[in-house]
CSV table of C-alpha atoms (C1' of nucleotides) in Angstrom, one decimal:
chain,number,residue,atom,x,y,z
H,1,UNK,CA,32.5,166.5,61.5
H,2,UNK,CA,34.9,163.8,61.6
H,3,UNK,CA,37.0,162.7,58.7
H,4,UNK,CA,36.1,159.3,57.5
H,5,UNK,CA,37.0,158.3,53.7
H,6,UNK,CA,35.7,155.6,51.9
H,7,UNK,CA,38.2,154.0,49.4
H,8,UNK,CA,36.8,152.4,46.2
H,9,UNK,CA,38.6,149.7,45.0
H,10,UNK,CA,42.0,148.1,45.9
H,11,UNK,CA,44.1,150.5,43.7
H,12,UNK,CA,42.9,153.7,45.9
H,13,UNK,CA,43.6,151.3,49.0
H,14,UNK,CA,47.0,150.5,47.9
H,15,UNK,CA,47.8,154.0,47.1
H,16,UNK,CA,46.7,155.0,50.9
H,17,UNK,CA,48.5,152.0,52.3
H,18,UNK,CA,51.8,152.1,50.7
H,19,UNK,CA,53.3,155.2,52.1
H,20,UNK,CA,52.4,154.0,55.6
H,21,UNK,CA,53.8,150.5,54.9
H,22,UNK,CA,57.0,152.2,53.6
H,23,UNK,CA,57.6,154.0,56.9
H,24,UNK,CA,59.8,152.2,59.1
H,25,UNK,CA,59.1,151.5,62.8
H,26,UNK,CA,55.1,151.8,62.4
H,27,UNK,CA,53.0,149.6,64.5
H,28,UNK,CA,50.8,147.5,62.2
H,29,UNK,CA,47.7,145.7,63.9
H,30,UNK,CA,45.7,143.5,62.0
H,31,UNK,CA,42.5,141.6,62.5
H,32,UNK,CA,41.0,139.5,59.9
H,33,UNK,CA,39.4,136.3,58.9
H,34,UNK,CA,42.0,135.0,56.4
H,35,UNK,CA,44.9,136.0,54.4
H,36,UNK,CA,43.0,137.5,51.7
H,37,UNK,CA,41.5,140.3,53.3
H,38,UNK,CA,42.2,142.4,50.3
H,39,UNK,CA,43.8,141.4,47.2
H,40,UNK,CA,47.4,143.1,48.3
H,41,UNK,CA,47.5,141.6,51.6
H,42,UNK,CA,49.8,139.0,51.0
H,43,UNK,CA,52.2,141.0,49.0
H,44,UNK,CA,52.2,143.9,51.5
H,45,UNK,CA,53.0,141.3,54.3
H,46,UNK,CA,56.0,140.0,52.3
H,47,UNK,CA,57.2,143.8,51.8
H,48,UNK,CA,57.2,144.1,55.6
H,49,UNK,CA,59.1,141.1,56.0
H,50,UNK,CA,61.8,142.0,53.8
H,51,UNK,CA,62.2,145.4,55.6
H,52,UNK,CA,62.5,143.3,58.8
H,53,UNK,CA,60.0,146.0,60.3
H,54,UNK,CA,58.0,143.1,61.4
H,55,UNK,CA,58.2,142.9,65.3
H,56,UNK,CA,56.0,145.6,65.9
H,57,UNK,CA,53.2,144.0,63.5
H,58,UNK,CA,50.5,141.8,65.2
H,59,UNK,CA,48.1,139.8,63.4
H,60,UNK,CA,45.1,138.1,64.8
H,61,UNK,CA,43.2,135.8,62.6
H,62,UNK,CA,40.1,133.3,63.0
H,63,UNK,CA,40.6,129.7,62.8
H,64,UNK,CA,39.4,129.5,59.3
H,65,UNK,CA,42.9,130.8,58.3
H,66,UNK,CA,44.2,127.3,59.2
H,67,UNK,CA,42.2,125.3,56.8
H,68,UNK,CA,44.6,125.5,53.9
H,69,UNK,CA,48.0,124.0,53.9
H,70,UNK,CA,49.8,126.9,52.0
H,71,UNK,CA,48.3,129.4,54.3
H,72,UNK,CA,49.5,127.7,57.4
H,73,UNK,CA,53.0,127.9,56.0
H,74,UNK,CA,52.5,131.6,55.1
H,75,UNK,CA,51.8,132.1,58.8
H,76,UNK,CA,54.7,130.3,59.7
H,77,UNK,CA,56.7,132.4,57.6
H,78,UNK,CA,55.3,135.5,59.2
H,79,UNK,CA,56.0,134.3,62.6
H,80,UNK,CA,59.6,133.4,61.5
H,81,UNK,CA,60.0,137.0,60.5
H,82,UNK,CA,58.7,138.6,63.8
H,83,UNK,CA,55.5,138.8,63.1
H,84,UNK,CA,53.3,138.1,66.2
H,85,UNK,CA,50.3,135.8,65.0
H,86,UNK,CA,47.6,134.7,67.2
H,87,UNK,CA,44.4,132.9,66.5
H,88,UNK,CA,41.0,134.1,67.9
H,89,UNK,CA,38.0,131.6,68.4
H,90,UNK,CA,35.5,133.8,66.3
H,91,UNK,CA,34.8,134.2,62.8
H,92,UNK,CA,36.4,138.0,62.5
H,93,UNK,CA,34.0,138.5,59.2
H,94,UNK,CA,35.5,142.1,58.6
H,95,UNK,CA,39.1,142.9,58.2
H,96,UNK,CA,40.7,145.8,60.3
H,97,UNK,CA,44.0,147.4,60.1
H,98,UNK,CA,45.5,149.8,62.8
H,99,UNK,CA,48.6,151.6,61.7
H,100,UNK,CA,50.5,153.3,64.5
H,101,UNK,CA,47.4,153.9,66.4
H,102,UNK,CA,46.5,156.7,64.4
H,103,UNK,CA,45.2,155.3,61.3
H,104,UNK,CA,42.3,152.7,60.9
H,105,UNK,CA,41.4,150.9,57.7
H,106,UNK,CA,38.4,148.5,57.6
H,107,UNK,CA,37.0,146.3,54.8
H,108,UNK,CA,33.6,147.0,54.1
H,109,UNK,CA,30.7,144.3,54.6
H,110,UNK,CA,30.4,142.6,51.2
H,111,UNK,CA,26.9,143.3,50.2
H,112,UNK,CA,25.3,141.6,47.2
H,113,UNK,CA,24.8,144.9,45.5
H,114,UNK,CA,28.6,145.6,45.8
H,115,UNK,CA,29.7,142.3,45.1
H,116,UNK,CA,28.1,142.4,41.9
H,117,UNK,CA,30.0,145.4,40.9
H,118,UNK,CA,33.3,143.6,41.6
H,119,UNK,CA,34.7,146.4,43.4
H,120,UNK,CA,35.4,146.0,47.1
H,121,UNK,CA,35.5,149.3,49.1
H,122,UNK,CA,37.4,150.2,52.3
H,123,UNK,CA,36.8,152.7,54.9
H,124,UNK,CA,39.7,154.7,56.3
H,125,UNK,CA,39.7,157.1,59.3
H,126,UNK,CA,42.1,158.9,61.7
H,127,UNK,CA,39.6,160.0,64.0
H,128,UNK,CA,41.1,159.5,67.5
H,129,UNK,CA,37.8,158.1,68.9
H,130,UNK,CA,37.5,155.4,66.2
H,131,UNK,CA,41.0,154.4,66.2
H,132,UNK,CA,41.3,154.3,69.9
H,133,UNK,CA,38.1,152.5,70.4
H,134,UNK,CA,39.0,150.0,67.9
H,135,UNK,CA,42.6,149.7,69.4
H,136,UNK,CA,41.2,149.0,72.8
H,137,UNK,CA,38.7,146.2,71.4
H,138,UNK,CA,41.6,144.7,69.2
H,139,UNK,CA,43.6,144.7,72.6
H,140,UNK,CA,41.3,142.7,74.5
H,141,UNK,CA,40.7,140.2,71.7
H,142,UNK,CA,44.4,139.8,71.3
H,143,UNK,CA,45.1,139.3,74.9
H,144,UNK,CA,43.0,136.2,75.2
H,145,UNK,CA,43.6,134.7,71.4
H,146,UNK,CA,45.9,131.8,71.4
H,147,UNK,CA,49.3,131.8,70.0
H,148,UNK,CA,49.7,130.3,66.6
H,149,UNK,CA,52.2,127.6,68.0
H,150,UNK,CA,49.5,126.6,70.4
H,151,UNK,CA,47.4,125.8,67.5
H,152,UNK,CA,49.8,124.3,65.2
H,153,UNK,CA,52.2,122.7,67.4
H,154,UNK,CA,49.9,120.9,69.8
H,155,UNK,CA,47.1,118.7,69.2
H,156,UNK,CA,44.3,119.9,67.2
H,157,UNK,CA,43.3,116.4,66.0
H,158,UNK,CA,42.2,115.3,69.4
H,159,UNK,CA,38.5,116.4,69.1
H,160,UNK,CA,36.2,113.5,67.9
H,161,UNK,CA,32.9,113.5,69.7
H,162,UNK,CA,33.7,111.2,72.3
H,163,UNK,CA,37.0,112.8,73.1
H,164,UNK,CA,35.0,116.1,73.3
H,165,UNK,CA,32.8,114.6,75.8
H,166,UNK,CA,35.6,113.4,78.0
H,167,UNK,CA,37.0,116.7,77.8
H,168,UNK,CA,34.0,118.4,79.2
H,169,UNK,CA,33.7,115.7,81.7
H,170,UNK,CA,37.0,116.7,83.0
H,171,UNK,CA,36.0,120.2,82.9
H,172,UNK,CA,33.2,119.7,85.5
H,173,UNK,CA,35.7,118.6,88.0
H,174,UNK,CA,34.1,115.2,89.1
H,175,UNK,CA,36.2,112.0,89.6
H,176,UNK,CA,37.0,109.8,86.9
H,177,UNK,CA,35.0,107.0,88.3
H,178,UNK,CA,31.8,109.3,88.0
H,179,UNK,CA,32.6,110.6,84.8
H,180,UNK,CA,33.0,107.5,83.2
H,181,UNK,CA,29.7,106.2,84.6
H,182,UNK,CA,27.9,109.5,83.4
H,183,UNK,CA,29.4,108.7,79.9
H,184,UNK,CA,28.5,105.1,79.9
H,185,UNK,CA,31.9,103.8,79.2
H,186,UNK,CA,34.4,101.6,81.6
H,187,UNK,CA,36.8,103.6,84.1
H,188,UNK,CA,39.6,101.9,81.8
H,189,UNK,CA,38.4,103.4,78.7
H,190,UNK,CA,37.8,106.9,80.1
H,191,UNK,CA,41.4,107.1,81.4
H,192,UNK,CA,42.7,105.9,77.9
H,193,UNK,CA,40.9,109.0,76.5
H,194,UNK,CA,42.4,111.2,79.2
H,195,UNK,CA,45.6,109.8,78.5
H,196,UNK,CA,45.2,110.4,74.7
H,197,UNK,CA,44.1,114.0,75.6
H,198,UNK,CA,47.3,114.6,77.4
H,199,UNK,CA,49.3,113.4,74.5
H,200,UNK,CA,47.4,115.4,72.1
H,201,UNK,CA,47.7,118.7,74.1
H,202,UNK,CA,51.3,117.9,75.0
H,203,UNK,CA,50.7,118.2,78.5
H,204,UNK,CA,52.7,116.5,81.4
H,205,UNK,CA,49.7,116.7,83.8
H,206,UNK,CA,46.2,117.1,84.0
H,207,UNK,CA,46.5,120.7,85.3
H,208,UNK,CA,48.4,121.7,82.2
H,209,UNK,CA,46.1,120.0,80.0
H,210,UNK,CA,43.4,122.0,81.5
H,211,UNK,CA,45.3,125.2,80.9
H,212,UNK,CA,45.7,124.4,77.3
H,213,UNK,CA,42.0,123.4,76.8
H,214,UNK,CA,41.1,126.5,78.5
H,215,UNK,CA,43.5,128.7,76.3
H,216,UNK,CA,42.3,127.1,73.2
H,217,UNK,CA,38.6,127.5,74.0
H,218,UNK,CA,38.1,123.7,73.9
H,219,UNK,CA,35.9,123.6,77.0
H,220,UNK,CA,33.4,126.0,75.6
H,221,UNK,CA,32.4,124.1,72.4
U,1,UNK,CA,31.9,160.5,52.4
U,2,UNK,CA,30.3,158.3,55.4
U,3,UNK,CA,28.4,160.1,58.1
U,4,UNK,CA,30.1,160.2,61.6
U,5,UNK,CA,28.9,162.5,64.0
U,6,UNK,CA,30.6,164.3,67.0
U,7,UNK,CA,28.4,164.7,70.1
U,8,UNK,CA,29.5,167.3,72.1
U,9,UNK,CA,28.5,166.9,75.8
U,10,UNK,CA,26.4,164.5,77.6
U,11,UNK,CA,23.2,166.1,77.0
U,12,UNK,CA,23.7,165.7,73.3
U,13,UNK,CA,24.6,162.0,73.9
U,14,UNK,CA,21.5,161.4,75.8
U,15,UNK,CA,19.3,162.9,73.2
U,16,UNK,CA,20.6,160.6,70.8
U,17,UNK,CA,20.8,157.6,73.2
U,18,UNK,CA,17.4,157.7,74.7
U,19,UNK,CA,15.3,156.8,71.7
U,20,UNK,CA,17.6,153.9,71.2
U,21,UNK,CA,17.3,153.0,74.7
U,22,UNK,CA,13.5,152.7,74.6
U,23,UNK,CA,13.0,150.6,71.5
U,24,UNK,CA,12.3,147.3,72.9
U,25,UNK,CA,14.1,144.2,71.7
U,26,UNK,CA,17.3,146.0,70.7
U,27,UNK,CA,20.7,144.3,71.1
U,28,UNK,CA,23.0,146.4,73.3
U,29,UNK,CA,26.6,145.7,73.2
U,30,UNK,CA,29.1,147.6,75.3
U,31,UNK,CA,32.8,147.7,76.1
U,32,UNK,CA,34.1,149.9,78.7
U,33,UNK,CA,36.5,150.3,81.5
U,34,UNK,CA,34.2,151.0,84.3
U,35,UNK,CA,30.4,151.6,85.0
U,36,UNK,CA,31.0,155.3,84.6
U,37,UNK,CA,31.8,155.3,80.8
U,38,UNK,CA,29.5,158.4,80.6
U,39,UNK,CA,27.3,160.2,83.3
U,40,UNK,CA,24.2,158.7,82.3
U,41,UNK,CA,25.4,155.1,82.2
U,42,UNK,CA,24.2,153.8,85.5
U,43,UNK,CA,21.0,155.4,84.9
U,44,UNK,CA,20.5,153.9,81.3
U,45,UNK,CA,21.2,150.6,82.6
U,46,UNK,CA,18.7,150.8,85.2
U,47,UNK,CA,16.2,152.0,82.5
U,48,UNK,CA,17.0,148.9,80.6
U,49,UNK,CA,16.8,146.5,83.7
U,50,UNK,CA,13.5,148.0,84.5
U,51,UNK,CA,12.1,147.3,81.0
U,52,UNK,CA,13.1,143.6,81.1
U,53,UNK,CA,15.0,144.1,77.7
U,54,UNK,CA,18.2,143.0,79.2
U,55,UNK,CA,18.8,139.5,77.7
U,56,UNK,CA,20.2,140.9,74.6
U,57,UNK,CA,22.4,143.2,76.3
U,58,UNK,CA,26.2,142.3,76.8
U,59,UNK,CA,28.5,144.3,79.0
U,60,UNK,CA,32.3,143.8,78.8
U,61,UNK,CA,34.3,145.5,81.3
U,62,UNK,CA,38.0,145.8,82.4
U,63,UNK,CA,39.0,144.4,85.8
U,64,UNK,CA,39.1,147.8,87.3
U,65,UNK,CA,35.5,147.7,87.5
U,66,UNK,CA,35.7,145.1,90.3
U,67,UNK,CA,37.8,147.4,92.5
U,68,UNK,CA,34.9,149.1,94.2
U,69,UNK,CA,32.3,147.2,96.2
U,70,UNK,CA,29.4,149.0,95.2
U,71,UNK,CA,30.3,148.5,91.7
U,72,UNK,CA,30.5,144.9,92.2
U,73,UNK,CA,27.1,144.9,93.4
U,74,UNK,CA,25.8,147.0,90.8
U,75,UNK,CA,27.3,144.4,88.3
U,76,UNK,CA,25.5,141.6,90.3
U,77,UNK,CA,22.2,143.5,89.9
U,78,UNK,CA,22.6,143.8,86.1
U,79,UNK,CA,23.7,140.1,85.9
U,80,UNK,CA,20.5,139.2,87.7
U,81,UNK,CA,18.5,141.2,85.5
U,82,UNK,CA,19.7,139.1,82.6
U,83,UNK,CA,22.7,141.1,81.4
U,84,UNK,CA,25.4,139.1,80.3
U,85,UNK,CA,28.2,140.5,82.0
U,86,UNK,CA,32.0,139.5,81.3
U,87,UNK,CA,35.4,140.8,82.5
U,88,UNK,CA,38.4,141.2,79.9
U,89,UNK,CA,42.0,141.3,80.9
U,90,UNK,CA,42.7,144.3,79.4
U,91,UNK,CA,42.3,148.0,80.3
U,92,UNK,CA,39.5,149.0,77.9
U,93,UNK,CA,40.3,152.8,78.2
U,94,UNK,CA,37.7,153.7,75.5
U,95,UNK,CA,34.1,153.0,76.1
U,96,UNK,CA,32.3,151.5,73.1
U,97,UNK,CA,28.6,151.0,72.3
U,98,UNK,CA,27.1,149.1,69.5
U,99,UNK,CA,23.4,149.2,69.1
U,100,UNK,CA,21.6,146.7,66.9
U,101,UNK,CA,24.6,146.3,65.0
U,102,UNK,CA,23.6,149.4,63.4
U,103,UNK,CA,25.0,152.2,65.5
U,104,UNK,CA,28.1,152.7,67.1
U,105,UNK,CA,29.0,155.3,69.8
U,106,UNK,CA,32.5,155.5,71.2
U,107,UNK,CA,33.8,157.9,74.0
U,108,UNK,CA,36.4,160.2,72.8
U,109,UNK,CA,39.9,159.6,74.2
U,110,UNK,CA,40.3,162.5,76.9
U,111,UNK,CA,43.0,164.7,76.1
U,112,UNK,CA,44.0,167.2,78.4
U,113,UNK,CA,42.7,170.2,76.3
U,114,UNK,CA,39.1,168.6,76.3
U,115,UNK,CA,39.4,167.8,80.0
U,116,UNK,CA,39.9,171.3,80.8
U,117,UNK,CA,36.8,172.5,79.2
U,118,UNK,CA,35.0,169.9,81.4
U,119,UNK,CA,32.9,168.7,78.4
U,120,UNK,CA,33.3,165.2,77.1
U,121,UNK,CA,32.5,164.4,73.7
U,122,UNK,CA,31.4,161.2,71.7
U,123,UNK,CA,31.5,160.0,68.4
U,124,UNK,CA,28.8,158.2,66.8
U,125,UNK,CA,28.3,156.3,63.5
U,126,UNK,CA,26.0,154.1,61.5
U,127,UNK,CA,28.6,153.3,58.7
U,128,UNK,CA,28.2,149.6,58.3
U,129,UNK,CA,32.1,149.1,58.1
U,130,UNK,CA,32.7,150.9,61.3
U,131,UNK,CA,30.0,149.0,63.0
U,132,UNK,CA,30.7,145.8,61.6
U,133,UNK,CA,34.4,145.9,62.1
U,134,UNK,CA,33.9,147.0,65.7
U,135,UNK,CA,31.2,144.4,66.1
U,136,UNK,CA,33.7,141.6,65.0
U,137,UNK,CA,36.5,142.7,67.3
U,138,UNK,CA,34.0,142.9,70.2
U,139,UNK,CA,32.9,139.4,69.5
U,140,UNK,CA,36.5,138.1,69.5
U,141,UNK,CA,37.0,140.1,72.9
U,142,UNK,CA,33.8,138.8,74.3
U,143,UNK,CA,34.4,135.2,73.4
U,144,UNK,CA,37.5,134.9,75.4
U,145,UNK,CA,36.6,137.0,78.4
U,146,UNK,CA,35.8,135.4,81.7
U,147,UNK,CA,32.2,135.3,82.9
U,148,UNK,CA,31.4,137.6,86.0
U,149,UNK,CA,30.7,134.7,88.2
U,150,UNK,CA,34.4,133.3,87.6
U,151,UNK,CA,35.6,136.5,88.9
U,152,UNK,CA,33.6,137.4,91.7
U,153,UNK,CA,32.5,133.9,92.7
U,154,UNK,CA,35.9,132.2,92.6
U,155,UNK,CA,38.9,133.5,94.3
U,156,UNK,CA,40.4,136.4,93.0
U,157,UNK,CA,42.5,137.0,96.3
U,158,UNK,CA,44.6,133.8,95.6
U,159,UNK,CA,47.4,135.4,93.8
U,160,UNK,CA,49.9,136.2,96.4
U,161,UNK,CA,53.7,136.0,94.8
U,162,UNK,CA,54.1,132.6,96.2
U,163,UNK,CA,50.8,131.1,95.1
U,164,UNK,CA,51.5,132.4,91.7
U,165,UNK,CA,54.6,130.8,91.5
U,166,UNK,CA,53.0,127.5,92.4
U,167,UNK,CA,50.4,128.2,89.5
U,168,UNK,CA,53.1,128.7,87.0
U,169,UNK,CA,54.8,125.4,88.3
U,170,UNK,CA,51.4,123.7,87.9
U,171,UNK,CA,51.2,125.1,84.4
U,172,UNK,CA,54.6,123.4,83.3
U,173,UNK,CA,53.4,120.2,83.9
U,174,UNK,CA,56.1,118.9,86.2
U,175,UNK,CA,55.2,116.5,89.1
U,176,UNK,CA,54.8,117.9,92.6
U,177,UNK,CA,57.8,116.7,93.8
U,178,UNK,CA,60.0,118.4,91.3
U,179,UNK,CA,57.9,121.8,91.3
U,180,UNK,CA,58.5,121.8,95.2
U,181,UNK,CA,62.2,121.2,95.0
U,182,UNK,CA,62.3,123.9,92.1
U,183,UNK,CA,60.5,126.3,94.3
U,184,UNK,CA,62.5,125.6,97.3
U,185,UNK,CA,59.6,124.4,99.6
U,186,UNK,CA,58.7,121.0,100.8
U,187,UNK,CA,56.2,118.7,99.0
U,188,UNK,CA,53.7,119.1,101.9
U,189,UNK,CA,54.0,123.0,101.4
U,190,UNK,CA,53.7,122.7,98.0
U,191,UNK,CA,50.6,120.6,98.1
U,192,UNK,CA,49.0,122.9,100.7
U,193,UNK,CA,49.2,125.8,98.3
U,194,UNK,CA,47.6,123.7,95.5
U,195,UNK,CA,44.8,122.7,97.8
U,196,UNK,CA,44.2,126.5,98.3
U,197,UNK,CA,44.3,127.2,94.7
U,198,UNK,CA,41.6,124.6,94.1
U,199,UNK,CA,39.6,126.1,96.8
U,200,UNK,CA,40.0,129.7,95.5
U,201,UNK,CA,39.2,128.6,92.0
U,202,UNK,CA,36.4,126.6,93.2
U,203,UNK,CA,37.8,123.6,91.2
U,204,UNK,CA,37.1,120.0,91.9
U,205,UNK,CA,40.1,118.8,90.2
U,206,UNK,CA,43.3,120.0,89.1
U,207,UNK,CA,42.1,119.8,85.6
U,208,UNK,CA,39.2,122.1,86.4
U,209,UNK,CA,41.5,124.3,88.1
U,210,UNK,CA,43.7,124.5,85.2
U,211,UNK,CA,40.6,125.4,82.9
U,212,UNK,CA,39.8,128.1,85.2
U,213,UNK,CA,43.2,129.5,85.5
U,214,UNK,CA,43.7,129.3,81.6
U,215,UNK,CA,40.5,131.3,81.1
U,216,UNK,CA,41.1,133.8,83.7
U,217,UNK,CA,44.5,134.3,82.0
U,218,UNK,CA,46.4,133.7,85.4
U,219,UNK,CA,49.0,131.5,83.8
U,220,UNK,CA,50.4,134.2,81.5
U,221,UNK,CA,51.3,136.7,84.2
F,1,DG,C1',35.4,77.8,59.7
F,2,DA,C1',40.4,80.0,61.0
F,3,DG,C1',43.3,83.8,61.8
F,4,DC,C1',43.6,88.6,62.3
F,5,DC,C1',43.0,93.5,63.9
F,6,DC,C1',41.2,96.7,66.9
F,7,DG,C1',38.6,98.7,70.2
F,8,DT,C1',37.0,97.6,75.0
F,9,DG,C1',37.1,96.1,79.7
F,10,DG,C1',38.7,94.0,83.9
F,11,DC,C1',42.3,93.3,87.1
F,12,DA,C1',46.5,94.5,89.5
F,13,DG,C1',50.3,96.9,90.5
F,14,DT,C1',52.7,101.4,91.0
F,15,DT,C1',52.8,106.3,91.0
F,16,DT,C1',51.0,110.4,92.2
F,17,DG,C1',48.2,113.4,94.4
F,18,DC,C1',45.7,114.3,98.8
F,19,DT,C1',45.0,115.4,103.8
F,20,DG,C1',44.9,114.5,109.0
F,21,DC,C1',48.0,114.2,112.5
F,22,DC,C1',51.8,115.9,115.2
F,23,DA,C1',56.1,118.3,116.0
F,24,DC,C1',59.0,122.0,115.3
F,25,DC,C1',60.2,126.9,115.0
F,26,DG,C1',60.1,132.2,115.3
F,27,DG,C1',57.6,135.8,116.7
F,28,DC,C1',54.7,138.1,120.1
F,29,DA,C1',52.1,139.1,124.3
F,30,DC,C1',52.1,138.8,129.0
M,1,DG,C1',60.8,132.9,131.3
M,2,DT,C1',55.7,130.5,129.8
M,3,DG,C1',52.2,130.5,126.8
M,4,DC,C1',49.9,131.3,122.4
M,5,DC,C1',49.9,131.4,117.4
M,6,DG,C1',50.6,131.0,112.6
M,7,DG,C1',53.4,128.9,109.2
M,8,DT,C1',56.2,125.0,107.9
M,9,DG,C1',57.7,120.1,107.3
M,10,DG,C1',57.7,114.8,108.0
M,11,DC,C1',54.9,111.0,108.4
M,12,DA,C1',51.6,107.8,107.4
M,13,DG,C1',47.3,106.5,105.3
M,14,DC,C1',44.0,106.9,102.0
M,15,DA,C1',42.0,108.0,97.3
M,16,DA,C1',42.8,108.9,92.9
M,17,DA,C1',45.5,108.5,88.7
M,18,DC,C1',48.1,106.0,85.6
M,19,DT,C1',49.5,101.8,83.1
M,20,DG,C1',51.0,97.1,81.6
M,21,DC,C1',48.9,93.1,80.6
M,22,DC,C1',45.6,89.7,79.2
M,23,DA,C1',40.9,88.5,77.8
M,24,DC,C1',36.8,88.7,75.4
M,25,DG,C1',34.1,90.1,71.3
M,26,DG,C1',32.8,92.3,66.6
M,27,DG,C1',34.3,92.9,62.2
M,28,DC,C1',37.1,91.7,58.6
M,29,DT,C1',39.8,88.7,54.9
M,30,DC,C1',41.1,84.6,53.3
DNA sequence: GAGCCCGTGGCAGTTTGCTGCCACCGGCAC
DNA sequence: GTGCCGGTGGCAGCAAACTGCCACGGGCTC
């Protein structure tokens, strides 16, 4: 039987987390929907930033985390302190921590019954199989996620309905003329949209714009 | 205490797996390094294909799986039978199965001690937190992995040292002239390389090639 | 109504990308 | 040596892309 512990409530979680957070040079890896995976998440991050132990921390969030202005600032701060922050294209409903490739902590899914009690539970384990498997998946998700800068720095705003159709047309590899005809607009207007896209994606060429779009997953929408 | 079971040996694994494999309409999700995650993997896949229950199966492999010619064929066959197959850019050292979002089975890391015994072990659990967490990570990894066709149909062979430099140059968004000068080759040769890349990536335009390259992660090497 | 703004489209001119043709050069076989 | 071959580069011509300019039309205020 492998050891898996259920942690009831945030106090218990914090009791387990703190000694780990205080040990220097530990590798922290975290996937979550937003910055409030658990009540102490922000504080823990701040603690780590102060200790300067951040370079070995990786944080993977879903795009939802960018919705709030203050959250975006918090992310910037984390990045400035050496955290590596990336944004995945999926919701990441459940939070995951992997510490030093040895310990894994997961937020339990919020069931109506549990929510009513108002006490969140967490699952913790040090079983190599569980930790290793989760780490491998995290690595795969991390590898292809977009860097925070790519999301904040470059143009998110570009995607109104029409521009998005232009983007997809570009992705099919047809000529401007064919694409414009297909979308029912003039060649001139089509190229206007393309030019706007290049600006929005901060790209100097169509190729670069394609790379950006591909990395940001804009062509799959 | 949450229930996590260690399965010792392939027979025990098969005993647990089989009833799940035989139930129709189950969602199978699998991340692994290659087709031999466990001894019965190929057979199990074949079983599923025969039952036509494949459309709800997703398989995520590391690029290593493409090394062998027969493996590539096996992948094609799976794809033809409705399996959705994608290739991630990371090694995925540990195999992971998630069945119906309720059960998770992981291959244990192969330790020297265990290897000597010649008996592989697996870890199985139905704890919602573990399954849900792994599922979320899988989803994120899946979302940004490249489709099998993108890897097989298009050109993997393209990436010799020089072509790769051309690719990076393209990614910086400079003009052909500047890029050629920078790489110390003539404009003509540079464009030859670009044209070869377009063919290799099966792209009809530079934009499309950029998207492909971005999705395949070729620009990060 | 006049005047204005904004988005669209046409046109023309320029730049950039793309490619077929040929010439050159180094390596190799004979 | 001659001949062949594969890779390279220059040139020219063409196609595609980019952009500045202006005109037209709808919606708006006044």
